[in-house]
Amino acid sequence: MMQPIRFLDLRKQYESIKTDIDAAIAETLESCQFVGGPAVARFEREFADYQRARHCLGVANGTDAVEIALSALRLPPGSEVIVPANSFIASSEAVTTAGLKVVFCAADSDTSLIDLVDARKRITPQTRAIMPVHLYGQSCDMDAVMAFAHEFELKVMEDCAQAHGAEWNGRRVGTFGDAGTFSFYPGKNLGAYGDGGAIVSNDDTLVRRMRMIANHGRVEKYNHEFEGRNSRLDALQAAILSAKLKHLEGWIAARQAVAAFYSRELSNVKGLQLPLVRDAARHVFHLFVVRTPRRDALQLHLKASGIETGIHYPIALPRLTAYQGLHQSTSSDAVADQLLSLPMGEHLGVADVGRVVHEVRAFFQA
Ligand SMILES: *Cc1c(COP(=O)(O)O)cnc(C)c1O
């Protein structure tokens, strides 16, 4: 049997940057500053610069990032937030934990990104915010989202957990709306060696409030202006992220090369729908998600050939048990049964992607 083709290979990545990572960890241990301190401040500055945002606040994980950013908006309790049905549960979960109400809308069938035609049907007098999720690494059409938000006077919370470095018309995600939230979960394009997250924003007042919420409602040590919580990016993760950030553009280029190869070699396969990339989008390909009604059989065929795949996401959010009580559904909920994520990442070699293409073609020709 040939070597398996991994969906994700964190060991291979670590081995390629081991010297940098080990030095960053050793330096943090020597400094004995484990919460806050220079490593966190440095990464916050570097990541704000990378996303071309005025501010960045490190937090404990990407889910907290969404919840803290939403809380900082101080929307009236029970305000409705529109969230696309195709996302990870964190997007909608954070709406609920922030004391707000989730309203699901459909995802566009070509891009899997928020469908504003459907979102329009979900507007009520209680709608106060919309959450474009830059899913799979592609920016939503932020011109359209901002125009929509302006029309209905909505706050815009960008979930950028899968889209570090992604752009719309040359502008980085997270800088269009009120704030943009990121995850550094290990498998993300920029991943920590544990949990981590960040919020970027150009709004000084909002950032000050978010910083306080994430740190017990304080700016100074014991002067708590309100009850907040504890959600901080720790110094070890910040040091690791600074070391990895230097490689991110190279890794994105490698992902884009894999995507270009898949797109070219699989373009004429009947029965297989490839991801659509909008001209204005810089897609960073966190995932390469194809669609086929024969998804389960294709996944089994690839597995038998030693090729790992994933499904993002197998159950549309409104169909999850967690949301049965909401009695909501969208026209795109059934599409979840057709999605398949092919191996994607800088760990893949030319021979690997060649084998994936060969096996996908073989499946559809059989
Ligand atoms: C990963 C992810 C999150 C949550 O991030 P965590 O760091 O795991 O809490 C939120 N939204 C989306 C779209 C994600 O993919």
CSV table of C-alpha atoms and ligand atoms in Angstrom, one decimal:
chain,number,residue,atom,x,y,z
A,1,MET,CA,0.0,0.0,0.0
A,2,MET,CA,1.3,3.5,-0.9
A,3,GLN,CA,1.9,6.1,1.8
A,4,PRO,CA,-1.4,7.6,3.0
A,5,ILE,CA,-2.2,11.2,2.0
A,6,ARG,CA,-3.0,13.1,5.1
A,7,PHE,CA,-5.7,15.7,5.3
A,8,LEU,CA,-3.6,17.7,7.7
A,9,ASP,CA,0.1,17.1,8.7
A,10,LEU,CA,1.1,19.2,11.7
A,11,ARG,CA,4.1,17.1,12.4
A,12,LYS,CA,5.6,17.7,9.0
A,13,GLN,CA,5.0,21.5,9.4
A,14,TYR,CA,6.6,21.5,12.9
A,15,GLU,CA,9.7,19.6,11.6
A,16,SER,CA,10.1,22.3,8.8
A,17,ILE,CA,10.2,25.2,11.3
A,18,LYS,CA,11.4,23.4,14.4
A,19,THR,CA,14.4,25.6,15.1
A,20,ASP,CA,12.2,28.8,15.1
A,21,ILE,CA,9.5,27.2,17.3
A,22,ASP,CA,11.9,25.7,19.8
A,23,ALA,CA,13.7,29.0,20.2
A,24,ALA,CA,10.4,30.9,20.6
A,25,ILE,CA,9.3,28.5,23.3
A,26,ALA,CA,12.7,28.6,25.1
A,27,GLU,CA,12.7,32.4,25.1
A,28,THR,CA,9.2,32.5,26.6
A,29,LEU,CA,10.2,30.0,29.4
A,30,GLU,CA,13.2,32.1,30.2
A,31,SER,CA,11.2,35.3,30.4
A,32,CYS,CA,8.7,33.7,32.9
A,33,GLN,CA,6.0,36.0,31.6
A,34,PHE,CA,3.2,33.6,30.8
A,35,VAL,CA,0.1,35.7,30.6
A,36,GLY,CA,0.4,39.1,28.9
A,37,GLY,CA,3.8,40.6,28.5
A,38,PRO,CA,6.0,41.4,25.5
A,39,ALA,CA,5.3,38.2,23.5
A,40,VAL,CA,1.6,38.9,23.5
A,41,ALA,CA,2.0,42.6,22.7
A,42,ARG,CA,4.4,41.8,19.9
A,43,PHE,CA,2.1,39.2,18.3
A,44,GLU,CA,-0.9,41.5,18.5
A,45,ARG,CA,1.1,44.2,16.7
A,46,GLU,CA,2.3,41.8,14.1
A,47,PHE,CA,-1.1,40.3,13.4
A,48,ALA,CA,-2.8,43.7,13.2
A,49,ASP,CA,-0.2,44.7,10.7
A,50,TYR,CA,-0.6,41.5,8.7
A,51,GLN,CA,-4.4,42.0,8.5
A,52,ARG,CA,-3.9,45.7,7.9
A,53,ALA,CA,-6.1,46.6,10.9
A,54,ARG,CA,-5.6,49.3,13.5
A,55,HIS,CA,-5.9,47.0,16.4
A,56,CYS,CA,-5.6,43.3,17.4
A,57,LEU,CA,-6.6,41.8,20.7
A,58,GLY,CA,-5.5,38.3,21.5
A,59,VAL,CA,-8.0,36.0,23.2
A,60,ALA,CA,-8.3,32.4,24.4
A,61,ASN,CA,-9.9,31.0,21.2
A,62,GLY,CA,-11.9,31.8,18.1
A,63,THR,CA,-15.3,31.1,19.7
A,64,ASP,CA,-14.5,33.6,22.6
A,65,ALA,CA,-13.4,36.1,20.0
A,66,VAL,CA,-16.9,36.1,18.4
A,67,GLU,CA,-18.7,36.2,21.7
A,68,ILE,CA,-16.5,39.0,23.1
A,69,ALA,CA,-16.7,41.1,19.9
A,70,LEU,CA,-20.5,40.7,19.9
A,71,SER,CA,-20.8,41.5,23.6
A,72,ALA,CA,-18.8,44.7,23.1
A,73,LEU,CA,-21.4,45.9,20.6
A,74,ARG,CA,-23.9,46.3,23.5
A,75,LEU,CA,-26.9,45.3,21.4
A,76,PRO,CA,-30.2,45.1,23.3
A,77,PRO,CA,-30.8,41.6,24.8
A,78,GLY,CA,-32.7,39.4,22.3
A,79,SER,CA,-31.4,41.3,19.3
A,80,GLU,CA,-31.3,39.1,16.2
A,81,VAL,CA,-28.1,38.2,14.4
A,82,ILE,CA,-28.1,36.7,10.9
A,83,VAL,CA,-25.7,33.7,10.6
A,84,PRO,CA,-25.2,31.5,7.5
A,85,ALA,CA,-26.4,27.9,7.9
A,86,ASN,CA,-23.2,26.4,6.6
A,87,SER,CA,-20.5,27.1,9.2
A,88,PHE,CA,-19.0,25.7,12.3
A,89,ILE,CA,-21.3,25.8,15.3
A,90,ALA,CA,-19.0,28.4,17.0
A,91,SER,CA,-20.4,31.2,14.8
A,92,SER,CA,-24.0,30.7,16.0
A,93,GLU,CA,-23.1,29.5,19.5
A,94,ALA,CA,-21.3,32.7,20.3
A,95,VAL,CA,-24.4,34.7,19.3
A,96,THR,CA,-26.5,32.8,21.9
A,97,THR,CA,-23.8,33.0,24.7
A,98,ALA,CA,-23.6,36.8,24.1
A,99,GLY,CA,-27.4,36.9,25.0
A,100,LEU,CA,-28.6,37.4,21.4
A,101,LYS,CA,-30.8,35.4,19.1
A,102,VAL,CA,-29.6,33.4,16.1
A,103,VAL,CA,-31.4,33.7,12.8
A,104,PHE,CA,-30.1,31.4,10.1
A,105,CYS,CA,-29.9,32.2,6.4
A,106,ALA,CA,-28.9,30.2,3.4
A,107,ALA,CA,-25.5,29.8,1.9
A,108,ASP,CA,-24.9,30.6,-1.8
A,109,SER,CA,-24.9,27.3,-3.8
A,110,ASP,CA,-21.7,28.3,-5.8
A,111,THR,CA,-19.5,29.8,-3.1
A,112,SER,CA,-21.0,28.3,0.1
A,113,LEU,CA,-20.9,31.9,1.5
A,114,ILE,CA,-23.7,34.0,2.9
A,115,ASP,CA,-26.7,34.4,0.6
A,116,LEU,CA,-27.9,38.0,0.9
A,117,VAL,CA,-31.0,37.4,-1.1
A,118,ASP,CA,-32.1,34.9,1.5
A,119,ALA,CA,-30.8,37.1,4.4
A,120,ARG,CA,-33.1,39.8,3.2
A,121,LYS,CA,-36.1,37.6,3.9
A,122,ARG,CA,-34.9,37.1,7.5
A,123,ILE,CA,-34.9,40.8,8.4
A,124,THR,CA,-37.3,41.7,11.3
A,125,PRO,CA,-37.6,44.8,13.5
A,126,GLN,CA,-35.2,43.0,15.9
A,127,THR,CA,-32.4,42.3,13.4
A,128,ARG,CA,-29.3,44.2,14.7
A,129,ALA,CA,-26.3,42.5,13.2
A,130,ILE,CA,-25.1,40.2,10.4
A,131,MET,CA,-22.2,37.7,10.5
A,132,PRO,CA,-20.5,37.1,7.2
A,133,VAL,CA,-18.4,33.9,7.6
A,134,HIS,CA,-15.4,33.9,5.3
A,135,LEU,CA,-15.8,30.1,5.0
A,136,TYR,CA,-13.1,27.8,3.5
A,137,GLY,CA,-10.8,30.8,3.2
A,138,GLN,CA,-12.7,32.9,0.7
A,139,SER,CA,-13.9,36.4,1.5
A,140,CYS,CA,-17.6,37.1,1.3
A,141,ASP,CA,-18.6,39.8,-1.2
A,142,MET,CA,-18.0,42.6,1.4
A,143,ASP,CA,-19.2,45.4,-0.9
A,144,ALA,CA,-22.6,43.7,-0.9
A,145,VAL,CA,-22.5,42.8,2.8
A,146,MET,CA,-21.7,46.4,3.8
A,147,ALA,CA,-24.4,47.8,1.5
A,148,PHE,CA,-26.9,45.4,3.0
A,149,ALA,CA,-25.8,46.3,6.5
A,150,HIS,CA,-26.1,50.0,5.7
A,151,GLU,CA,-29.6,49.5,4.3
A,152,PHE,CA,-30.9,47.8,7.4
A,153,GLU,CA,-28.6,49.6,9.9
A,154,LEU,CA,-26.9,46.4,11.1
A,155,LYS,CA,-23.6,45.9,12.8
A,156,VAL,CA,-21.2,43.6,10.9
A,157,MET,CA,-19.2,40.9,12.7
A,158,GLU,CA,-16.8,39.1,10.3
A,159,ASP,CA,-16.0,35.5,11.3
A,160,CYS,CA,-12.5,35.1,9.8
A,161,ALA,CA,-11.6,31.9,11.6
A,162,GLN,CA,-10.7,30.2,8.3
A,163,ALA,CA,-9.5,33.3,6.4
A,164,HIS,CA,-6.2,34.7,7.7
A,165,GLY,CA,-4.8,36.8,4.9
A,166,ALA,CA,-7.9,36.6,2.7
A,167,GLU,CA,-9.0,39.7,0.8
A,168,TRP,CA,-11.9,41.3,-1.0
A,169,ASN,CA,-10.8,43.8,-3.6
A,170,GLY,CA,-7.3,44.0,-2.1
A,171,ARG,CA,-8.5,44.7,1.4
A,172,ARG,CA,-8.0,42.1,4.2
A,173,VAL,CA,-11.0,40.5,5.8
A,174,GLY,CA,-11.9,41.6,9.3
A,175,THR,CA,-11.4,45.3,8.4
A,176,PHE,CA,-14.7,46.0,6.7
A,177,GLY,CA,-17.2,45.4,9.5
A,178,ASP,CA,-17.1,46.5,13.2
A,179,ALA,CA,-14.7,43.7,14.0
A,180,GLY,CA,-13.2,40.5,12.6
A,181,THR,CA,-12.6,37.4,14.6
A,182,PHE,CA,-9.9,34.8,14.1
A,183,SER,CA,-9.1,31.3,15.5
A,184,PHE,CA,-5.6,29.9,15.9
A,185,TYR,CA,-6.9,26.3,16.5
A,186,PRO,CA,-4.0,24.1,15.4
A,187,GLY,CA,-5.5,23.0,12.1
A,188,LYS,CA,-6.3,26.6,10.9
A,189,ASN,CA,-4.1,28.2,8.3
A,190,LEU,CA,-2.3,30.0,11.1
A,191,GLY,CA,-2.5,27.6,14.1
A,192,ALA,CA,-1.1,27.7,17.6
A,193,TYR,CA,0.0,24.6,19.6
A,194,GLY,CA,-3.1,24.8,21.7
A,195,ASP,CA,-6.1,27.1,21.6
A,196,GLY,CA,-5.9,30.8,20.7
A,197,GLY,CA,-7.9,33.5,19.0
A,198,ALA,CA,-7.9,37.2,18.1
A,199,ILE,CA,-10.1,40.1,17.2
A,200,VAL,CA,-9.1,42.8,14.8
A,201,SER,CA,-10.9,46.2,14.5
A,202,ASN,CA,-10.3,49.8,13.5
A,203,ASP,CA,-12.7,51.1,16.2
A,204,ASP,CA,-10.8,52.4,19.2
A,205,THR,CA,-13.7,52.5,21.6
A,206,LEU,CA,-14.9,49.0,20.7
A,207,VAL,CA,-11.4,47.6,21.1
A,208,ARG,CA,-11.0,49.2,24.5
A,209,ARG,CA,-14.3,47.6,25.6
A,210,MET,CA,-13.3,44.2,24.1
A,211,ARG,CA,-10.0,44.3,25.9
A,212,MET,CA,-11.8,45.0,29.2
A,213,ILE,CA,-14.4,42.2,28.6
A,214,ALA,CA,-11.6,39.7,28.0
A,215,ASN,CA,-9.7,40.8,31.1
A,216,HIS,CA,-12.3,41.0,34.0
A,217,GLY,CA,-13.7,44.4,33.0
A,218,ARG,CA,-10.5,46.2,33.8
A,219,VAL,CA,-7.7,48.2,32.3
A,220,GLU,CA,-5.7,48.7,35.5
A,221,LYS,CA,-5.0,45.9,37.9
A,222,TYR,CA,-7.8,46.1,40.5
A,223,ASN,CA,-10.0,48.8,39.0
A,224,HIS,CA,-12.8,46.7,37.6
A,225,GLU,CA,-15.4,48.9,35.8
A,226,PHE,CA,-17.8,46.0,35.1
A,227,GLU,CA,-17.8,42.2,35.3
A,228,GLY,CA,-16.0,40.8,32.3
A,229,ARG,CA,-14.4,37.4,32.0
A,230,ASN,CA,-11.0,35.8,31.5
A,231,SER,CA,-10.2,35.1,27.9
A,232,ARG,CA,-6.5,35.8,27.1
A,233,LEU,CA,-4.1,34.6,24.5
A,234,ASP,CA,-1.2,33.1,26.5
A,235,ALA,CA,2.4,34.1,26.0
A,236,LEU,CA,3.6,30.7,24.8
A,237,GLN,CA,1.0,30.6,22.1
A,238,ALA,CA,1.7,34.2,21.1
A,239,ALA,CA,5.4,33.4,20.7
A,240,ILE,CA,4.7,30.3,18.6
A,241,LEU,CA,2.2,32.4,16.5
A,242,SER,CA,4.8,35.1,15.9
A,243,ALA,CA,7.3,32.5,14.7
A,244,LYS,CA,4.7,30.9,12.4
A,245,LEU,CA,3.3,34.1,11.0
A,246,LYS,CA,6.6,34.6,9.1
A,247,HIS,CA,5.7,31.5,7.1
A,248,LEU,CA,2.0,32.2,6.5
A,249,GLU,CA,2.4,33.8,3.1
A,250,GLY,CA,4.5,30.9,1.8
A,251,TRP,CA,2.0,28.4,3.1
A,252,ILE,CA,-0.9,30.3,1.5
A,253,ALA,CA,1.0,30.3,-1.9
A,254,ALA,CA,1.4,26.5,-1.5
A,255,ARG,CA,-2.3,26.1,-0.8
A,256,GLN,CA,-3.2,28.2,-3.8
A,257,ALA,CA,-0.9,26.1,-6.0
A,258,VAL,CA,-2.7,22.9,-4.8
A,259,ALA,CA,-6.1,24.5,-5.5
A,260,ALA,CA,-5.0,25.7,-9.0
A,261,PHE,CA,-3.9,22.1,-9.8
A,262,TYR,CA,-7.1,20.6,-8.5
A,263,SER,CA,-9.2,23.2,-10.4
A,264,ARG,CA,-7.4,22.6,-13.6
A,265,GLU,CA,-7.2,18.8,-13.5
A,266,LEU,CA,-10.8,18.3,-12.3
A,267,SER,CA,-12.6,20.9,-14.2
A,268,ASN,CA,-14.1,18.6,-16.8
A,269,VAL,CA,-15.2,15.8,-14.4
A,270,LYS,CA,-18.9,15.2,-14.9
A,271,GLY,CA,-20.9,15.1,-11.7
A,272,LEU,CA,-18.3,17.1,-9.7
A,273,GLN,CA,-18.8,20.7,-8.8
A,274,LEU,CA,-15.6,22.7,-8.0
A,275,PRO,CA,-15.5,25.6,-5.6
A,276,LEU,CA,-16.2,28.9,-7.3
A,277,VAL,CA,-13.7,31.7,-6.6
A,278,ARG,CA,-15.0,35.3,-7.1
A,279,ASP,CA,-12.6,37.6,-9.1
A,280,ALA,CA,-12.4,40.1,-6.3
A,281,ALA,CA,-11.5,37.5,-3.7
A,282,ARG,CA,-8.1,36.5,-2.6
A,283,HIS,CA,-8.9,32.9,-1.6
A,284,VAL,CA,-6.5,31.4,1.0
A,285,PHE,CA,-7.9,27.9,0.7
A,286,HIS,CA,-8.2,26.8,4.2
A,287,LEU,CA,-10.3,24.0,2.6
A,288,PHE,CA,-10.9,22.8,-0.9
A,289,VAL,CA,-14.5,21.7,-0.9
A,290,VAL,CA,-16.1,20.0,-3.8
A,291,ARG,CA,-19.8,19.0,-4.3
A,292,THR,CA,-21.3,15.8,-5.6
A,293,PRO,CA,-24.5,13.9,-5.0
A,294,ARG,CA,-22.2,10.8,-4.8
A,295,ARG,CA,-20.2,12.2,-1.9
A,296,ASP,CA,-20.3,9.2,0.4
A,297,ALA,CA,-19.2,6.8,-2.3
A,298,LEU,CA,-16.4,9.1,-3.4
A,299,GLN,CA,-15.2,9.5,0.2
A,300,LEU,CA,-15.1,5.7,0.6
A,301,HIS,CA,-13.2,5.3,-2.7
A,302,LEU,CA,-10.6,7.8,-1.6
A,303,LYS,CA,-10.3,6.3,1.8
A,304,ALA,CA,-9.7,2.8,0.2
A,305,SER,CA,-6.9,4.5,-1.9
A,306,GLY,CA,-5.3,5.9,1.3
A,307,ILE,CA,-6.5,9.5,0.8
A,308,GLU,CA,-8.0,11.3,3.8
A,309,THR,CA,-10.8,13.7,3.3
A,310,GLY,CA,-13.1,15.8,5.6
A,311,ILE,CA,-16.7,17.1,5.5
A,312,HIS,CA,-17.3,20.8,6.3
A,313,TYR,CA,-19.9,20.6,7.5
A,314,PRO,CA,-21.9,17.3,7.6
A,315,ILE,CA,-25.0,18.8,9.2
A,316,ALA,CA,-26.3,22.3,8.4
A,317,LEU,CA,-26.5,24.4,11.6
A,318,PRO,CA,-30.3,24.7,11.7
A,319,ARG,CA,-30.6,20.8,11.5
A,320,LEU,CA,-28.4,20.2,14.5
A,321,THR,CA,-30.1,18.9,17.6
A,322,ALA,CA,-28.8,22.0,19.4
A,323,TYR,CA,-31.1,24.1,17.3
A,324,GLN,CA,-34.2,22.0,17.0
A,325,GLY,CA,-36.0,24.3,19.4
A,326,LEU,CA,-35.5,27.3,17.0
A,327,HIS,CA,-37.6,25.6,14.2
A,328,GLN,CA,-35.6,27.2,11.5
A,329,SER,CA,-34.5,25.9,8.2
A,330,THR,CA,-32.9,27.2,5.0
A,331,SER,CA,-32.9,26.1,1.3
A,332,SER,CA,-29.3,25.1,1.5
A,333,ASP,CA,-29.5,22.7,4.4
A,334,ALA,CA,-29.7,19.7,2.2
A,335,VAL,CA,-26.4,20.6,0.4
A,336,ALA,CA,-24.5,19.4,3.4
A,337,ASP,CA,-24.9,15.8,2.2
A,338,GLN,CA,-22.9,16.6,-1.0
A,339,LEU,CA,-19.8,18.4,0.4
A,340,LEU,CA,-16.4,16.8,0.5
A,341,SER,CA,-13.1,18.5,1.5
A,342,LEU,CA,-10.1,17.2,-0.4
A,343,PRO,CA,-6.6,17.1,1.2
A,344,MET,CA,-5.3,20.7,1.3
A,345,GLY,CA,-2.1,22.2,2.7
A,346,GLU,CA,1.5,23.0,2.3
A,347,HIS,CA,2.3,19.4,3.3
A,348,LEU,CA,1.1,18.1,0.0
A,349,GLY,CA,3.7,17.3,-2.7
A,350,VAL,CA,3.2,17.2,-6.5
A,351,ALA,CA,2.9,13.4,-6.4
A,352,ASP,CA,0.3,13.6,-3.6
A,353,VAL,CA,-2.0,16.0,-5.5
A,354,GLY,CA,-1.5,14.0,-8.7
A,355,ARG,CA,-2.7,10.9,-6.9
A,356,VAL,CA,-5.8,12.7,-5.5
A,357,VAL,CA,-6.7,13.9,-8.9
A,358,HIS,CA,-6.1,10.4,-10.4
A,359,GLU,CA,-8.3,8.7,-7.9
A,360,VAL,CA,-11.1,11.3,-8.2
A,361,ARG,CA,-11.1,10.9,-11.9
A,362,ALA,CA,-11.0,7.1,-11.7
A,363,PHE,CA,-14.1,7.2,-9.4
A,364,PHE,CA,-16.2,9.3,-11.8
A,365,GLN,CA,-15.1,7.3,-14.9
A,366,ALA,CA,-15.9,3.9,-13.4
B,1,LIG,C1,-12.6,27.2,14.0
B,1,LIG,C2,-13.8,28.1,13.8
B,1,LIG,C3,-14.3,28.9,14.9
B,1,LIG,C4,-13.9,28.7,16.3
B,1,LIG,O1,-12.6,28.8,16.7
B,1,LIG,P1,-12.0,28.0,18.0
B,1,LIG,O2,-10.7,28.6,18.1
B,1,LIG,O3,-12.0,26.6,17.7
B,1,LIG,O4,-12.9,28.4,19.1
B,1,LIG,C5,-15.3,29.8,14.6
B,1,LIG,N1,-15.8,29.9,13.4
B,1,LIG,C6,-15.4,29.2,12.3
B,1,LIG,C7,-16.0,29.4,11.0
B,1,LIG,C8,-14.3,28.3,12.5
B,1,LIG,O5,-13.9,27.5,11.5
